[in-house]
Amino acid sequence: MSYLQTMPPHDIEAHLAEHDNKSILRFITCGSVDDGKSTLIGRLLYDAKLIFEDQLANLGRVGSPGAANGKEIDLALLLDGLEAEREQGITIDVAYRYFATSKRKFIVADTPGHEEYTRNMVTGASTADLAIILIDSRQGILQQTRRHSYIASLLGIRHVVLAVNKIDLVDFRQQVFDDIVEDYLVFAKELGFTSIRPIPISARYGDNVISASANTPWYKGPALLDYLETVELDPIDREKPFRFPVQLVMRPNADFRGYAGQVASGRISVGDPVVVAKSGQRSSVKAIVTYDGNLETAGEGEAVTLMLSDEVDASRGNMLVAPGSRPFVADQFQAHVIWFDANAMMPGRSYILRTETDSVSATVTTLKHQVNINSFIREAAKSLQMNEVGVCNISTQTPIAFDAYKDNRATGNFIFVDRVTNATVGAGMIDFPLRRADNVHWHALDVNKGARSAMKNQRPAVLWFTGLSGSGKSTIANTLDRILHARGKHTYLLDGDNVRHGLNRDLGFTEEDRVENIRRVAEVAKLMADAGLIVLVSFISPFRDERRMARELMDEREFIEIFVDTPLDECARRDPKGLYEKALAGKIANFTGVSSPYEAPENPELHLRTVGHEPIDLALEIEEFLDRLMEDK
C-alpha cells in the first residue's frame, strides 16, 4: 500500500496542501531491448511501497515471463499492460505511471526498447525532463542505446541517469561499471546533456534502487530514488514570451466569444495586449475564464479560455502571442526529422504536417543530410529510412506560426502524417525559418487565370494520363492534342520522355527521383493551367501520393486523372522502345511494372482499357468527357 495510509486522519488536509506544492519530475526509461526498463520502475514502486494491493494481486508469479521462482514477483507487469506485452515479455506501447514521495511528484513513461517502436519512445520523451538510460552490464552500449540517447538530446532532455543494470550478473564488479560509464561519457560528449549521473543497479533485486546496496561498497553516489527526488531541474522560464495556441473557438451564445487552449509558455493577465500571430491583429485580454471561475493571470501549462476586447480572426491553428516577441510565421523552415514509417521519407512527396493545433500540406524540399547516430557524422542521403534522423528543408502549403524547438518545445515541434493511411510517419523539431521565406512573396497580378481563359474561350484543365510504359499514353494524348488543336483550343502536351531531355534531365529512375520528377511536372502544369491552357500530361507517374499531390495543386475540378489501362504482358508484347526486354533481363533497374511498383488509380475520372480499342476512339471519348465538363460550368 502507499505511504499515505500511515498518516493520521487529522493531517490529511495539511498533507494535501503540501502535496500540491511539490515539484513534478517527468522522466522516461529508455535503452535497448531487455535492458530491464519495466522491471526497474516496477522495483522502484514496489520497494518504495507505492503499489496498491489490487495492483499486487495482478502481478504474475510462477509461469509468467518474468518469474524465476515460486516467490518472485514479475515486476515488469506493472508497466507492461497490453496483452501482447505480457505474452511476449516486451514493452510495445508507452506506459505512464504517476506516483509521489514525501519530496516530489513523478510522472514516468516506460518506453519500448525495440527499434520498430522508436516512435513510441519519441512520444514519451517529448515532455520529459530527465531520461533514465538503461544498459545491460553484460552487453554494454548498443546501437539502440545510442539511438535513444541521441533522440533524448534532440528532444530537449538535458538530464540523464545512466543506469548500469544487471550488475549482479557480472558479480558487482566495479571495473565493468567503470568501463561502461567511460564509454558512454565519450559517446555522449557531443549530445549537450547538462548532467549525467551513473548508477550501478540490479532492478531484479533492488540494489541501489531506493537505498544504497551493500553489494557495491565501491559506489559512493546516491540511490536512484534519492537522486530523482533531489536532482535540480531547469526552472520554468517565466520570462519566455507568451504563447497560446488556439485549440477551439467557444461560442455558447451571442454574448460570449472565447479562445480555448493551453498556455504553452509565459504568462498572461487580464488587460495584457496580445497579437494574433498569423494576421498581426491586435487586441487585449478582457477575461481569463476557467471551469472553476475567472482568473486574473494564467501561466505555462494552464488550460484556460481567453476573452478578448476586440473581434479578431483567431481560429484553431493560429496563436495568440506577446506583441513584443512574436513567433516566426513562414511556409519554409529547416527541421530535424525522425522517421518512423517502414516506407521511406522522400523529398517531394506530400504529407500532412501537424503542429499543436495546425494542420497543413507539406513537402520535404531538400534532405540536407542524414545523421549517423553512432558517430554523429553527417551523411549524404536521398531518403530517410525507418528510425533514421535527418536535417530537412520543409515547405508548407500555407504559412504556420512556430518557434525554434530549442526555444519552445511546445510550439517548435510537429509530426508528419501519411495522407492515405492517416498514420504518423515522422516527427520533427524546427530549427529556424529559411531566409528565402522572407524574400519571396506572392505578387498580385492584374491579369489572372479567369481573364486568360476567357480570352481563349475555354476552361483550363489538366488531363493527367497515367499508365505503364507502352500502355499507349503518349499516343492517345498526342491524338487528343491534334483534335483539340483542330478545334481551335489552346493546349500543351507535357510528355515524360520529352521533359527528361530538359527540365528533368538531372533525374534518374530511383523512387526518390520519380517523386521529384512528378513534383516538378505538376508545378509546371499548374503554371500552364494558370495561363488558361488545357494541359495534357503524359507520365507513368507510378505513385498515388504524387498524383494526389498534383491534383491538390490545381483548382477544384481542374485535374482529370485518366488511367490508360493496358495489361503488363500486352505492354511487354508491344515494347515500342525495347525496354521490357532489357528490364526482364535485369539490364534496367527500377523499371515500373517489373522491378518497381505501379500503383493503379483507385477512382480516376476516366478509365481507358486499350486492348481492342484504337487510340482515335479513346481520344474521342476523352474529348466528349471534356465537352461535358466544359458545359457544366
XYZ file of N, CA, C and O in Angstrom, residues 403-554:
608
model
N 8.010 28.539 -33.159
C 9.279 28.966 -32.583
C 10.316 27.899 -32.883
O 9.971 26.767 -33.262
N 11.577 28.239 -32.702
C 12.612 27.217 -32.789
C 12.413 26.242 -31.625
O 12.079 26.644 -30.505
N 12.607 24.964 -31.862
C 12.355 23.953 -30.837
C 13.213 24.180 -29.598
O 12.760 23.967 -28.474
N 14.440 24.645 -29.791
C 15.328 24.881 -28.641
C 14.798 25.983 -27.741
O 15.116 26.036 -26.548
N 13.983 26.869 -28.300
C 13.412 27.952 -27.509
C 12.063 27.592 -26.906
O 11.698 28.110 -25.845
N 11.322 26.723 -27.569
C 9.993 26.373 -27.069
C 9.598 25.009 -27.618
O 9.281 24.871 -28.806
N 9.623 23.993 -26.767
C 9.318 22.638 -27.214
C 7.869 22.500 -27.679
O 7.571 21.742 -28.599
N 6.963 23.252 -27.040
C 5.538 23.117 -27.368
C 5.198 23.682 -28.731
O 4.367 23.132 -29.452
N 5.833 24.794 -29.114
C 5.485 25.455 -30.378
C 6.533 25.232 -31.464
O 6.442 25.818 -32.533
N 7.508 24.377 -31.199
C 8.556 24.128 -32.181
C 8.588 22.714 -32.704
O 9.526 22.322 -33.399
N 7.558 21.906 -32.378
C 7.546 20.521 -32.842
C 6.399 20.290 -33.817
O 5.451 21.072 -33.893
N 6.480 19.201 -34.551
C 5.408 18.816 -35.469
C 5.502 17.323 -35.738
O 6.500 16.673 -35.386
N 4.465 16.786 -36.349
C 4.504 15.403 -36.836
C 4.138 15.386 -38.309
O 3.462 16.295 -38.802
N 4.605 14.363 -39.015
C 4.189 14.103 -40.389
C 3.154 12.977 -40.368
O 3.339 11.960 -39.691
N 2.075 13.166 -41.124
C 1.010 12.165 -41.215
C 0.846 11.744 -42.671
O 0.812 12.602 -43.566
N 0.770 10.449 -42.901
C 0.567 9.938 -44.259
C -0.829 10.308 -44.747
O -1.820 10.149 -44.030
N -0.920 10.795 -45.957
C -2.187 11.297 -46.485
C -3.188 10.182 -46.756
O -4.398 10.428 -46.768
N -2.709 8.954 -46.969
C -3.595 7.844 -47.299
C -4.011 7.078 -46.045
O -5.195 6.857 -45.784
N -3.045 6.674 -45.234
C -3.324 5.819 -44.076
C -3.650 6.608 -42.819
O -4.160 6.041 -41.855
N -3.330 7.894 -42.813
C -3.509 8.744 -41.631
C -2.607 8.311 -40.484
O -2.851 8.676 -39.325
N -1.570 7.542 -40.774
C -0.622 7.112 -39.746
C 0.441 8.184 -39.543
O 0.845 8.877 -40.484
N 0.901 8.301 -38.309
C 2.015 9.209 -38.017
C 3.300 8.559 -38.517
O 3.675 7.479 -38.067
N 3.968 9.200 -39.450
C 5.135 8.592 -40.092
C 6.449 9.272 -39.718
O 7.522 8.775 -40.046
N 6.384 10.411 -39.039
C 7.614 11.096 -38.653
C 7.334 12.197 -37.655
O 6.189 12.624 -37.474
N 8.380 12.635 -36.981
C 8.272 13.752 -36.041
C 9.429 14.701 -36.297
O 10.517 14.279 -36.725
N 9.190 15.982 -36.057
C 10.221 16.966 -36.368
C 10.363 18.034 -35.306
O 9.427 18.337 -34.560
N 11.559 18.593 -35.233
C 11.886 19.702 -34.349
C 12.421 20.834 -35.210
O 13.448 20.679 -35.883
N 11.724 21.956 -35.195
C 12.063 23.064 -36.092
C 13.319 23.780 -35.597
O 13.441 24.106 -34.412
N 14.240 24.031 -36.531
C 15.478 24.743 -36.207
C 15.328 26.249 -36.414
O 15.601 27.030 -35.511
N 14.899 26.639 -37.605
C 14.759 28.062 -37.912
C 14.018 28.214 -39.239
O 14.002 27.289 -40.059
N 13.386 29.373 -39.468
C 12.772 29.610 -40.782
C 13.861 29.864 -41.810
O 14.956 30.335 -41.481
N 13.571 29.549 -43.058
C 14.532 29.813 -44.122
C 14.448 31.272 -44.543
O 13.359 31.840 -44.649
N 15.584 31.863 -44.767
C 15.619 33.274 -45.145
C 14.862 33.529 -46.436
O 14.255 34.570 -46.629
N 14.870 32.528 -47.302
C 14.170 32.698 -48.590
C 12.682 32.955 -48.372
O 12.024 33.563 -49.195
N 12.132 32.461 -47.226
C 10.714 32.677 -46.961
C 10.408 34.158 -46.769
O 9.307 34.622 -47.055
N 11.387 34.913 -46.253
C 11.188 36.351 -46.082
C 11.379 37.110 -47.394
O 10.848 38.209 -47.566
N 12.156 36.527 -48.295
C 12.492 37.232 -49.536
C 11.505 36.966 -50.666
O 11.513 37.668 -51.673
N 10.671 35.924 -50.514
C 9.765 35.536 -51.592
C 8.329 35.781 -51.146
O 7.894 35.270 -50.112
N 7.601 36.565 -51.915
C 6.212 36.878 -51.593
C 5.366 36.758 -52.858
O 5.855 36.908 -53.975
N 4.082 36.468 -52.672
C 3.172 36.433 -53.804
C 2.992 37.852 -54.337
O 2.757 38.787 -53.580
N 3.126 37.989 -55.628
C 2.939 39.293 -56.261
C 1.575 39.315 -56.948
O 1.268 38.455 -57.771
N 0.749 40.262 -56.558
C -0.594 40.356 -57.136
C -0.511 40.702 -58.618
O 0.221 41.622 -59.022
N -1.259 39.955 -59.448
C -1.256 40.156 -60.895
C -2.616 40.693 -61.346
O -3.662 40.236 -60.886
N -2.585 41.657 -62.249
C -3.832 42.244 -62.737
C -4.552 41.310 -63.707
O -5.782 41.278 -63.766
N -3.762 40.561 -64.482
C -4.357 39.609 -65.423
C -4.292 38.219 -64.777
O -3.215 37.647 -64.632
N -5.452 37.678 -64.402
C -5.461 36.408 -63.687
C -5.894 35.255 -64.588
O -6.104 35.416 -65.793
N -6.060 34.082 -63.981
C -6.426 32.896 -64.740
C -7.769 33.074 -65.452
O -7.922 32.687 -66.619
N -8.722 33.673 -64.753
C -10.028 33.866 -65.357
C -9.967 34.721 -66.606
O -10.620 34.422 -67.618
N -9.152 35.787 -66.555
C -9.029 36.674 -67.713
C -8.362 35.957 -68.876
O -8.776 36.093 -70.039
N -7.353 35.158 -68.573
C -6.638 34.467 -69.650
C -7.519 33.396 -70.297
O -7.519 33.226 -71.516
N -8.241 32.633 -69.470
C -9.088 31.580 -70.029
C -10.273 32.166 -70.784
O -10.710 31.603 -71.801
N -10.791 33.314 -70.321
C -11.900 33.965 -71.032
C -11.463 34.412 -72.421
O -12.212 34.294 -73.398
N -10.241 34.926 -72.525
C -9.732 35.365 -73.824
C -9.599 34.180 -74.787
O -9.818 34.308 -75.989
N -9.284 33.009 -74.223
C -9.131 31.812 -75.057
C -10.462 31.083 -75.247
O -10.536 30.079 -75.969
N -11.497 31.558 -74.564
C -12.827 30.960 -74.650
C -12.792 29.474 -74.305
O -13.341 28.621 -75.009
N -12.108 29.175 -73.206
C -12.041 27.791 -72.762
C -11.808 27.748 -71.251
O -11.397 28.741 -70.649
N -12.099 26.618 -70.698
C -11.891 26.409 -69.271
C -10.577 25.662 -69.080
O -10.369 24.611 -69.695
N -9.647 26.165 -68.234
C -8.366 25.463 -68.031
C -8.597 24.066 -67.458
O -9.538 23.832 -66.698
N -7.738 23.139 -67.832
C -7.835 21.775 -67.323
C -6.466 21.118 -67.410
O -5.637 21.477 -68.258
N -6.245 20.179 -66.509
C -5.031 19.360 -66.557
C -5.465 17.915 -66.743
O -6.069 17.307 -65.854
N -5.217 17.360 -67.929
C -5.559 15.974 -68.246
C -4.335 15.115 -67.939
O -3.329 15.181 -68.657
N -4.421 14.343 -66.863
C -3.241 13.614 -66.380
C -3.340 12.150 -66.802
O -4.108 11.373 -66.245
N -2.553 11.763 -67.847
C -2.522 10.403 -68.356
C -1.512 9.587 -67.548
O -0.328 9.942 -67.477
N -1.949 8.493 -66.950
C -1.051 7.630 -66.186
C -1.254 6.181 -66.605
O -2.365 5.762 -66.928
N -0.175 5.431 -66.617
C -0.228 4.023 -67.004
C 1.184 3.503 -67.201
O 2.164 4.268 -67.160
N 1.309 2.216 -67.428
C 2.617 1.593 -67.614
C 3.301 2.090 -68.885
O 2.644 2.620 -69.804
N 4.594 1.906 -68.929
C 5.328 2.182 -70.155
C 4.802 1.272 -71.262
O 4.635 0.064 -71.064
N 4.478 1.851 -72.418
C 3.939 1.059 -73.515
C 2.438 0.902 -73.466
O 1.859 0.201 -74.312
N 1.784 1.551 -72.517
C 0.327 1.411 -72.405
C -0.404 2.192 -73.490
O -1.570 1.924 -73.771
N 0.255 3.182 -74.091
C -0.388 3.993 -75.122
C -0.726 5.401 -74.668
O -1.448 6.122 -75.367
N -0.198 5.820 -73.527
C -0.491 7.159 -73.003
C -0.137 8.252 -73.998
O -0.958 9.128 -74.306
N 1.107 8.230 -74.437
C 1.583 9.311 -75.313
C 0.842 9.311 -76.645
O 0.534 10.382 -77.195
N 0.534 8.130 -77.172
C -0.182 8.049 -78.458
C -1.578 8.651 -78.324
O -2.021 9.441 -79.182
N -2.290 8.290 -77.251
C -3.648 8.812 -77.039
C -3.599 10.309 -76.775
O -4.406 11.084 -77.319
N -2.643 10.741 -75.936
C -2.534 12.173 -75.612
C -2.213 12.977 -76.861
O -2.774 14.066 -77.083
N -1.317 12.467 -77.700
C -0.937 13.172 -78.915
C -2.113 13.257 -79.897
O -2.341 14.288 -80.546
N -2.887 12.181 -79.966
C -4.078 12.177 -80.833
C -5.098 13.197 -80.352
O -5.676 13.962 -81.133
N -5.321 13.227 -79.033
C -6.268 14.186 -78.462
C -5.778 15.614 -78.667
O -6.580 16.521 -78.975
N -4.476 15.817 -78.553
C -3.914 17.158 -78.741
C -4.203 17.663 -80.156
O -4.561 18.829 -80.365
N -4.079 16.773 -81.171
C -4.371 17.153 -82.552
C -5.842 17.528 -82.712
O -6.185 18.497 -83.389
N -6.728 16.744 -82.089
C -8.169 17.007 -82.192
C -8.515 18.362 -81.582
O -9.243 19.170 -82.186
N -7.997 18.622 -80.397
C -8.303 19.883 -79.710
C -7.704 21.072 -80.451
O -8.321 22.139 -80.550
N -6.512 20.884 -80.988
C -5.854 21.965 -81.734
C -6.672 22.304 -82.985
O -6.832 23.480 -83.344
N -7.199 21.266 -83.648
C -8.003 21.491 -84.858
C -9.284 22.251 -84.538
O -9.833 22.954 -85.398
N -9.746 22.140 -83.304
C -10.954 22.849 -82.879
C -10.650 24.257 -82.365
O -11.546 24.952 -81.897
N -9.378 24.661 -82.432
C -9.003 25.995 -82.000
C -8.760 26.112 -80.512
O -8.683 27.236 -79.973
N -8.593 24.981 -79.828
C -8.316 25.016 -78.393
C -6.831 25.280 -78.151
O -5.969 24.878 -78.944
N -6.553 25.957 -77.052
C -5.167 26.281 -76.680
C -4.667 25.203 -75.719
O -5.128 25.107 -74.573
N -3.734 24.392 -76.201
C -3.285 23.226 -75.433
C -1.762 23.206 -75.355
O -1.061 23.929 -76.072
N -1.270 22.333 -74.458
C 0.155 21.998 -74.469
C 0.299 20.590 -73.914
O -0.367 20.211 -72.940
N 1.159 19.791 -74.565
C 1.382 18.407 -74.171
C 2.743 18.280 -73.475
O 3.783 18.566 -74.067
N 2.711 17.847 -72.209
C 3.933 17.546 -71.453
C 4.124 16.035 -71.478
O 3.349 15.297 -70.873
N 5.155 15.586 -72.179
C 5.418 14.160 -72.310
C 6.615 13.771 -71.450
O 7.617 14.497 -71.381
N 6.508 12.600 -70.796
C 7.548 12.176 -69.872
C 8.936 12.153 -70.469
O 9.897 12.676 -69.892
N 9.080 11.535 -71.638
C 10.403 11.452 -72.266
C 10.912 12.821 -72.683
O 12.105 13.141 -72.503
N 10.036 13.652 -73.239
C 10.473 14.972 -73.702
C 10.958 15.850 -72.546
O 11.961 16.563 -72.660
N 10.242 15.819 -71.423
C 10.628 16.644 -70.279
C 11.974 16.205 -69.707
O 12.755 17.020 -69.209
N 12.263 14.905 -69.804
C 13.545 14.421 -69.276
C 14.732 14.855 -70.141
O 15.876 14.658 -69.740
N 14.475 15.426 -71.296
C 15.572 15.965 -72.095
C 15.971 17.362 -71.637
O 17.019 17.876 -72.052
N 15.165 17.995 -70.831
C 15.464 19.370 -70.418
C 15.265 19.574 -68.940
O 16.176 19.390 -68.129
N 14.034 19.939 -68.540
C 13.737 20.277 -67.146
C 14.206 19.212 -66.169
O 14.781 19.521 -65.119
N 13.994 17.940 -66.501
C 14.303 16.858 -65.560
C 15.446 15.966 -66.033
O 15.510 14.787 -65.672
N 16.353 16.527 -66.797
C 17.449 15.717 -67.312
C 18.412 15.268 -66.219
O 19.199 14.325 -66.402
N 18.359 15.923 -65.038
C 19.259 15.555 -63.942
C 18.719 14.413 -63.097
O 19.390 13.946 -62.166
N 17.506 13.926 -63.394
C 16.878 12.902 -62.564
C 17.005 11.523 -63.184
O 16.895 11.350 -64.388
N 17.207 10.537 -62.317
C 17.251 9.148 -62.763
C 15.907 8.485 -62.570
O 14.861 9.134 -62.679
N 15.929 7.185 -62.246
C 14.682 6.437 -62.146
C 14.524 5.744 -60.797
O 13.740 4.799 -60.677
N 15.257 6.203 -59.786
C 15.019 5.683 -58.454
C 13.663 6.178 -57.967
O 13.068 7.098 -58.545
N 13.172 5.594 -56.906
C 11.874 6.015 -56.373
C 11.911 7.490 -55.981
O 10.953 8.231 -56.218
N 13.042 7.913 -55.389
C 13.166 9.313 -54.986
C 13.144 10.241 -56.194
O 12.487 11.302 -56.168
N 13.839 9.854 -57.266
C 13.878 10.696 -58.464
C 12.520 10.729 -59.164
O 12.131 11.751 -59.745
N 11.782 9.632 -59.124
C 10.457 9.624 -59.729
C 9.518 10.586 -58.991
O 8.702 11.266 -59.616
N 9.643 10.628 -57.675
C 8.824 11.563 -56.884
C 9.134 13.001 -57.282
O 8.230 13.815 -57.515
N 10.414 13.330 -57.389
C 10.805 14.695 -57.754
C 10.409 15.003 -59.194
O 10.017 16.137 -59.518
N 10.496 14.016 -60.065
C 10.099 14.178 -61.458
C 8.645 14.659 -61.554
O 8.326 15.639 -62.246
N 7.764 13.996 -60.824
C 6.344 14.351 -60.868
C 6.084 15.672 -60.163
O 5.235 16.461 -60.598
N 6.797 15.940 -59.089
C 6.600 17.221 -58.390
C 6.877 18.395 -59.325
O 6.098 19.350 -59.395
N 7.983 18.321 -60.043
C 8.336 19.414 -60.951
C 7.296 19.560 -62.067
O 6.878 20.670 -62.405
N 6.904 18.433 -62.645
C 5.949 18.475 -63.748
C 4.603 19.025 -63.271
O 3.944 19.799 -63.976
N 4.193 18.647 -62.065
C 2.920 19.145 -61.523
C 2.959 20.659 -61.355
O 1.981 21.355 -61.648
N 4.094 21.194 -60.914
C 4.226 22.650 -60.756
C 4.170 23.349 -62.116
O 3.548 24.409 -62.258
N 4.799 22.752 -63.123
C 4.748 23.326 -64.475
C 3.314 23.281 -65.013
O 2.812 24.253 -65.592
N 2.629 22.153 -64.816
C 1.242 22.028 -65.277
C 0.353 23.062 -64.594
O -0.550 23.633 -65.219
N 0.608 23.326 -63.323
C -0.173 24.331 -62.599
C 0.016 25.715 -63.237
O -0.950 26.474 -63.415
N 1.262 26.063 -63.572
C 1.530 27.356 -64.213
C 0.835 27.448 -65.572
O 0.288 28.495 -65.941
N 0.853 26.344 -66.320
C 0.216 26.352 -67.639
C -1.304 26.479 -67.512
O -1.948 27.162 -68.313
N -1.889 25.817 -66.506
C -3.321 25.962 -66.279
C -3.651 27.390 -65.859
O -4.687 27.942 -66.248
N -2.754 28.003 -65.102
C -2.952 29.397 -64.702
C -2.934 30.315 -65.930
O -3.542 31.393 -65.920
N -2.220 29.893 -66.978
C -2.191 30.658 -68.229
C -3.445 30.415 -69.071
O -3.577 30.982 -70.164
N -4.350 29.577 -68.573
C -5.604 29.337 -69.279
C -5.564 28.193 -70.260
O -6.493 28.016 -71.058
N -4.499 27.385 -70.224
C -4.339 26.304 -71.202
C -5.037 25.024 -70.762
O -5.308 24.810 -69.573
N -5.301 24.172 -71.748
C -5.667 22.780 -71.481
C -4.358 21.994 -71.568
O -3.744 21.918 -72.636
N -3.915 21.437 -70.431
C -2.599 20.808 -70.356
C -2.761 19.296 -70.377
O -3.510 18.734 -69.569
N -2.085 18.630 -71.298
C -2.085 17.183 -71.374
C -0.763 16.681 -70.806
O 0.313 17.026 -71.327
N -0.825 15.913 -69.727
C 0.381 15.432 -69.038
C 0.437 13.921 -69.199
O -0.430 13.203 -68.701
N 1.447 13.438 -69.909
C 1.574 12.005 -70.163
C 2.827 11.474 -69.458
O 3.936 11.574 -69.981
N 2.629 10.925 -68.272
C 3.726 10.398 -67.455
C 3.283 9.087 -66.822
O 2.103 8.939 -66.451
N 4.201 8.162 -66.672
C 3.867 6.931 -65.954
C 3.316 7.284 -64.575
O 2.323 6.734 -64.142
N 3.966 8.211 -63.874
C 3.569 8.667 -62.519
C 3.049 7.500 -61.691
O 1.850 7.406 -61.419
N 3.941 6.598 -61.267
C 3.510 5.316 -60.704
C 2.904 5.385 -59.303
O 2.248 4.438 -58.887
N 3.109 6.490 -58.565
C 2.697 6.514 -57.160
C 1.464 7.381 -56.937
O 1.378 8.515 -57.414
N 0.510 6.855 -56.181
C -0.727 7.586 -55.898
C -0.454 8.881 -55.143
O -1.147 9.879 -55.341
N 0.515 8.856 -54.236
C 0.796 10.053 -53.437
C 1.122 11.243 -54.322
O 0.650 12.364 -54.082
N 1.945 11.024 -55.352
C 2.352 12.142 -56.205
C 1.205 12.591 -57.112
O 1.050 13.780 -57.393
N 0.385 11.650 -57.578
C -0.772 12.052 -58.376
C -1.762 12.839 -57.520
O -2.378 13.799 -57.983
N -1.887 12.430 -56.255
C -2.757 13.181 -55.339
C -2.187 14.572 -55.085
O -2.918 15.558 -55.020
N -0.872 14.663 -54.932
C -0.231 15.965 -54.748
C -0.495 16.872 -55.941
O -0.822 18.062 -55.780
N -0.400 16.313 -57.159
C -0.657 17.103 -58.362
C -2.106 17.578 -58.392
O -2.393 18.735 -58.726
N -3.030 16.705 -58.022
C -4.447 17.078 -58.001
C -4.686 18.238 -57.038
O -5.424 19.177 -57.342
N -4.059 18.189 -55.873
C -4.310 19.211 -54.862
C -3.689 20.563 -55.215
O -4.064 21.585 -54.642
N -2.751 20.567 -56.157
C -2.187 21.841 -56.616
C -3.175 22.616 -57.475
O -3.118 23.848 -57.542
N -4.075 21.892 -58.119
C -4.978 22.520 -59.089
C -6.269 22.986 -58.409
O -6.604 22.576 -57.303
